[in-house]
PDB file of C-alpha atoms and ligand atoms in Angstrom:
ATOM      1  CA  UNK A  29      52.256  11.426   9.228  1.00  0.00           C
ATOM      2  CA  UNK A  30      53.901  10.743   5.892  1.00  0.00           C
ATOM      3  CA  UNK A  31      52.203  11.363   2.543  1.00  0.00           C
ATOM      4  CA  UNK A  32      52.130   7.553   2.002  1.00  0.00           C
ATOM      5  CA  UNK A  33      50.141   7.080   5.208  1.00  0.00           C
ATOM      6  CA  UNK A  34      47.658   9.748   4.196  1.00  0.00           C
ATOM      7  CA  UNK A  35      47.176   8.040   0.820  1.00  0.00           C
ATOM      8  CA  UNK A  36      46.450   4.720   2.577  1.00  0.00           C
ATOM      9  CA  UNK A  37      43.893   6.388   4.827  1.00  0.00           C
ATOM     10  CA  UNK A  38      42.217   8.080   1.859  1.00  0.00           C
ATOM     11  CA  UNK A  39      41.935   4.735   0.075  1.00  0.00           C
ATOM     12  CA  UNK A  40      40.458   3.095   3.166  1.00  0.00           C
ATOM     13  CA  UNK A  41      37.863   5.851   3.434  1.00  0.00           C
ATOM     14  CA  UNK A  42      36.962   5.422  -0.236  1.00  0.00           C
ATOM     15  CA  UNK A  43      36.474   1.683   0.279  1.00  0.00           C
ATOM     16  CA  UNK A  44      34.190   2.281   3.271  1.00  0.00           C
ATOM     17  CA  UNK A  45      32.102   4.749   1.261  1.00  0.00           C
ATOM     18  CA  UNK A  46      31.867   2.343  -1.666  1.00  0.00           C
ATOM     19  CA  UNK A  47      30.809  -0.404   0.709  1.00  0.00           C
ATOM     20  CA  UNK A  48      28.069   1.709   2.142  1.00  0.00           C
ATOM     21  CA  UNK A  49      26.786   2.541  -1.343  1.00  0.00           C
ATOM     22  CA  UNK A  50      26.695  -1.128  -2.262  1.00  0.00           C
ATOM     23  CA  UNK A  51      24.775  -2.063   0.862  1.00  0.00           C
ATOM     24  CA  UNK A  52      22.230   0.672   0.264  1.00  0.00           C
ATOM     25  CA  UNK A  53      21.494  -0.472  -3.272  1.00  0.00           C
ATOM     26  CA  UNK A  54      20.956  -4.077  -2.161  1.00  0.00           C
ATOM     27  CA  UNK A  55      17.497  -3.759  -0.593  1.00  0.00           C
ATOM     28  CA  UNK A  56      16.354  -1.519  -3.433  1.00  0.00           C
ATOM     29  CA  UNK A  57      17.348  -4.170  -5.977  1.00  0.00           C
ATOM     30  CA  UNK A  58      15.460  -6.760  -3.939  1.00  0.00           C
ATOM     31  CA  UNK A  59      12.383  -4.552  -3.845  1.00  0.00           C
ATOM     32  CA  UNK A  60      12.376  -4.325  -7.634  1.00  0.00           C
ATOM     33  CA  UNK A  61      13.204  -8.002  -7.871  1.00  0.00           C
ATOM     34  CA  UNK A  62       9.873  -8.968  -6.299  1.00  0.00           C
ATOM     35  CA  UNK A  63       8.284  -7.596  -9.483  1.00  0.00           C
ATOM     36  CA  UNK A  64       5.866  -5.663  -7.319  1.00  0.00           C
ATOM     37  CA  UNK A  65       4.234  -2.456  -8.316  1.00  0.00           C
ATOM     38  CA  UNK A  66       2.714  -0.968  -5.192  1.00  0.00           C
ATOM     39  CA  UNK A  67       0.097   1.590  -4.324  1.00  0.00           C
ATOM     40  CA  UNK A  68      -1.510   2.794  -1.135  1.00  0.00           C
ATOM     41  CA  UNK A  69      -4.967   3.761   0.091  1.00  0.00           C
ATOM     42  CA  UNK A  70      -5.340   5.620   3.371  1.00  0.00           C
ATOM     43  CA  UNK A  71      -8.457   5.344   5.505  1.00  0.00           C
ATOM     44  CA  UNK A  72      -8.850   8.680   7.266  1.00  0.00           C
ATOM     45  CA  UNK A  73     -11.866  10.252   8.983  1.00  0.00           C
ATOM     46  CA  UNK A  74     -14.335   7.817   7.432  1.00  0.00           C
ATOM     47  CA  UNK A  75     -12.953   8.177   3.922  1.00  0.00           C
ATOM     48  CA  UNK A  76     -10.835   6.091   1.589  1.00  0.00           C
ATOM     49  CA  UNK A  77      -8.167   8.158  -0.173  1.00  0.00           C
ATOM     50  CA  UNK A  78      -7.589   8.437  -3.038  1.00  0.00           C
ATOM     51  CA  UNK A  79     -10.826   7.440  -4.783  1.00  0.00           C
ATOM     52  CA  UNK A  80     -10.645   6.247  -7.415  1.00  0.00           C
ATOM     53  CA  UNK A  81      -7.131   4.830  -7.376  1.00  0.00           C
ATOM     54  CA  UNK A  82      -5.744   3.959 -10.807  1.00  0.00           C
ATOM     55  CA  UNK A  83      -3.071   1.235 -10.986  1.00  0.00           C
ATOM     56  CA  UNK A  84      -1.500  -1.106 -13.508  1.00  0.00           C
ATOM     57  CA  UNK A  85      -2.337  -4.823 -13.472  1.00  0.00           C
ATOM     58  CA  UNK A  86      -0.186  -6.687 -11.004  1.00  0.00           C
ATOM     59  CA  UNK A  87      -0.116  -3.858  -8.476  1.00  0.00           C
ATOM     60  CA  UNK A  88      -0.269  -4.708  -4.801  1.00  0.00           C
ATOM     61  CA  UNK A  89      -2.552  -2.198  -3.082  1.00  0.00           C
ATOM     62  CA  UNK A  90      -2.217  -1.686   0.658  1.00  0.00           C
ATOM     63  CA  UNK A  91      -4.957  -0.055   2.748  1.00  0.00           C
ATOM     64  CA  UNK A  92      -3.902   1.528   6.032  1.00  0.00           C
ATOM     65  CA  UNK A  93      -6.372   2.526   8.732  1.00  0.00           C
ATOM     66  CA  UNK A  94      -5.385   5.810  10.359  1.00  0.00           C
ATOM     67  CA  UNK A  95      -8.604   6.121  12.386  1.00  0.00           C
ATOM     68  CA  UNK A  96      -8.954   4.924  15.967  1.00  0.00           C
ATOM     69  CA  UNK A  97     -12.011   2.865  15.123  1.00  0.00           C
ATOM     70  CA  UNK A  98     -12.618  -0.280  13.121  1.00  0.00           C
ATOM     71  CA  UNK A  99     -13.270  -0.117   9.395  1.00  0.00           C
ATOM     72  CA  UNK A 100     -13.364  -2.920   6.873  1.00  0.00           C
ATOM     73  CA  UNK A 101     -12.085  -3.239   3.331  1.00  0.00           C
ATOM     74  CA  UNK A 102     -14.839  -5.205   1.640  1.00  0.00           C
ATOM     75  CA  UNK A 103     -14.938  -5.960  -2.067  1.00  0.00           C
ATOM     76  CA  UNK A 104     -18.013  -4.993  -4.064  1.00  0.00           C
ATOM     77  CA  UNK A 105     -20.817  -2.703  -2.895  1.00  0.00           C
ATOM     78  CA  UNK A 106     -23.116  -2.889   0.151  1.00  0.00           C
ATOM     79  CA  UNK A 107     -25.768  -4.193  -2.246  1.00  0.00           C
ATOM     80  CA  UNK A 108     -23.552  -6.760  -3.955  1.00  0.00           C
ATOM     81  CA  UNK A 109     -20.635  -8.295  -2.061  1.00  0.00           C
ATOM     82  CA  UNK A 110     -18.471  -9.952  -4.682  1.00  0.00           C
ATOM     83  CA  UNK A 111     -16.445 -11.932  -2.157  1.00  0.00           C
ATOM     84  CA  UNK A 112     -13.025 -10.946  -3.443  1.00  0.00           C
ATOM     85  CA  UNK A 113     -11.915  -9.675  -0.043  1.00  0.00           C
ATOM     86  CA  UNK A 114     -13.484  -8.656   3.271  1.00  0.00           C
ATOM     87  CA  UNK A 115     -10.974  -7.695   5.917  1.00  0.00           C
ATOM     88  CA  UNK A 116     -11.503  -5.795   9.163  1.00  0.00           C
ATOM     89  CA  UNK A 117      -8.884  -3.191  10.070  1.00  0.00           C
ATOM     90  CA  UNK A 118      -9.633  -2.966  13.752  1.00  0.00           C
ATOM     91  CA  UNK A 119      -7.447  -0.076  14.847  1.00  0.00           C
ATOM     92  CA  UNK A 120      -5.026   2.641  13.873  1.00  0.00           C
ATOM     93  CA  UNK A 121      -2.100   1.239  11.901  1.00  0.00           C
ATOM     94  CA  UNK A 122      -3.864  -1.923  10.728  1.00  0.00           C
ATOM     95  CA  UNK A 123      -3.195  -2.758   7.075  1.00  0.00           C
ATOM     96  CA  UNK A 124      -4.579  -5.018   4.357  1.00  0.00           C
ATOM     97  CA  UNK A 125      -2.978  -5.737   0.993  1.00  0.00           C
ATOM     98  CA  UNK A 126      -4.452  -7.182  -2.192  1.00  0.00           C
ATOM     99  CA  UNK A 127      -2.816  -7.673  -5.595  1.00  0.00           C
ATOM    100  CA  UNK A 128      -4.984  -6.784  -8.592  1.00  0.00           C
ATOM    101  CA  UNK A 129      -3.868  -8.983 -11.482  1.00  0.00           C
ATOM    102  CA  UNK A 130      -6.690  -8.385 -13.997  1.00  0.00           C
ATOM    103  CA  UNK A 131      -7.672  -5.088 -15.628  1.00  0.00           C
ATOM    104  CA  UNK A 132     -11.062  -3.858 -14.531  1.00  0.00           C
ATOM    105  CA  UNK A 133     -12.937  -1.608 -12.135  1.00  0.00           C
ATOM    106  CA  UNK A 134     -13.126  -2.879  -8.584  1.00  0.00           C
ATOM    107  CA  UNK A 135     -15.505  -1.153  -6.163  1.00  0.00           C
ATOM    108  CA  UNK A 136     -15.120  -1.678  -2.450  1.00  0.00           C
ATOM    109  CA  UNK A 137     -16.599  -0.240   0.732  1.00  0.00           C
ATOM    110  CA  UNK A 138     -16.551  -0.343   4.516  1.00  0.00           C
ATOM    111  CA  UNK A 139     -19.009  -2.871   5.909  1.00  0.00           C
ATOM    112  CA  UNK A 140     -19.408  -0.879   9.131  1.00  0.00           C
ATOM    113  CA  UNK A 141     -20.031   2.467   7.449  1.00  0.00           C
ATOM    114  CA  UNK A 142     -21.688   1.773   4.128  1.00  0.00           C
ATOM    115  CA  UNK A 143     -21.339   5.359   2.964  1.00  0.00           C
ATOM    116  CA  UNK A 144     -17.585   4.764   2.818  1.00  0.00           C
ATOM    117  CA  UNK A 145     -16.959   3.736  -0.791  1.00  0.00           C
ATOM    118  CA  UNK A 146     -13.842   3.324  -2.854  1.00  0.00           C
ATOM    119  CA  UNK A 147     -12.769   2.109  -6.248  1.00  0.00           C
ATOM    120  CA  UNK A 148      -9.623   0.609  -7.763  1.00  0.00           C
ATOM    121  CA  UNK A 149      -9.247   1.007 -11.534  1.00  0.00           C
ATOM    122  CA  UNK A 150      -6.787  -1.495 -12.957  1.00  0.00           C
ATOM    123  CA  UNK A 151      -5.451  -1.124 -16.479  1.00  0.00           C
TER     124      UNK A 151
HETATM  125 CU1  LIG B 214     -15.677   2.282   8.265  1.00  0.00          CU
END
């Protein structure tokens, strides 16, 4: 193989690597492009975690049930349902997302196990 051939191969390899880098940055740019700040709450062994969860206004919070039984993500307290959301997560892996656009303190609970309480603090 001549030195010229090796140079051509090296250039081709560089192009492939550059192409891969470009493709990898694409989805990341799209993720940021949605404008979404995101945060997560895990439901595990009859507890919401973390509690409280502090986020900035405009954050999309996703709850994920990791228990094998049904829980709900219900806005407010067992005494006062505020009607913002009330979603059953019927099995392991079920998720629910809600975007908090206004600063404030948002309590929530599980309507099947009222001792399960959580809170989102939006600032
Ligand atoms: Cu529950």
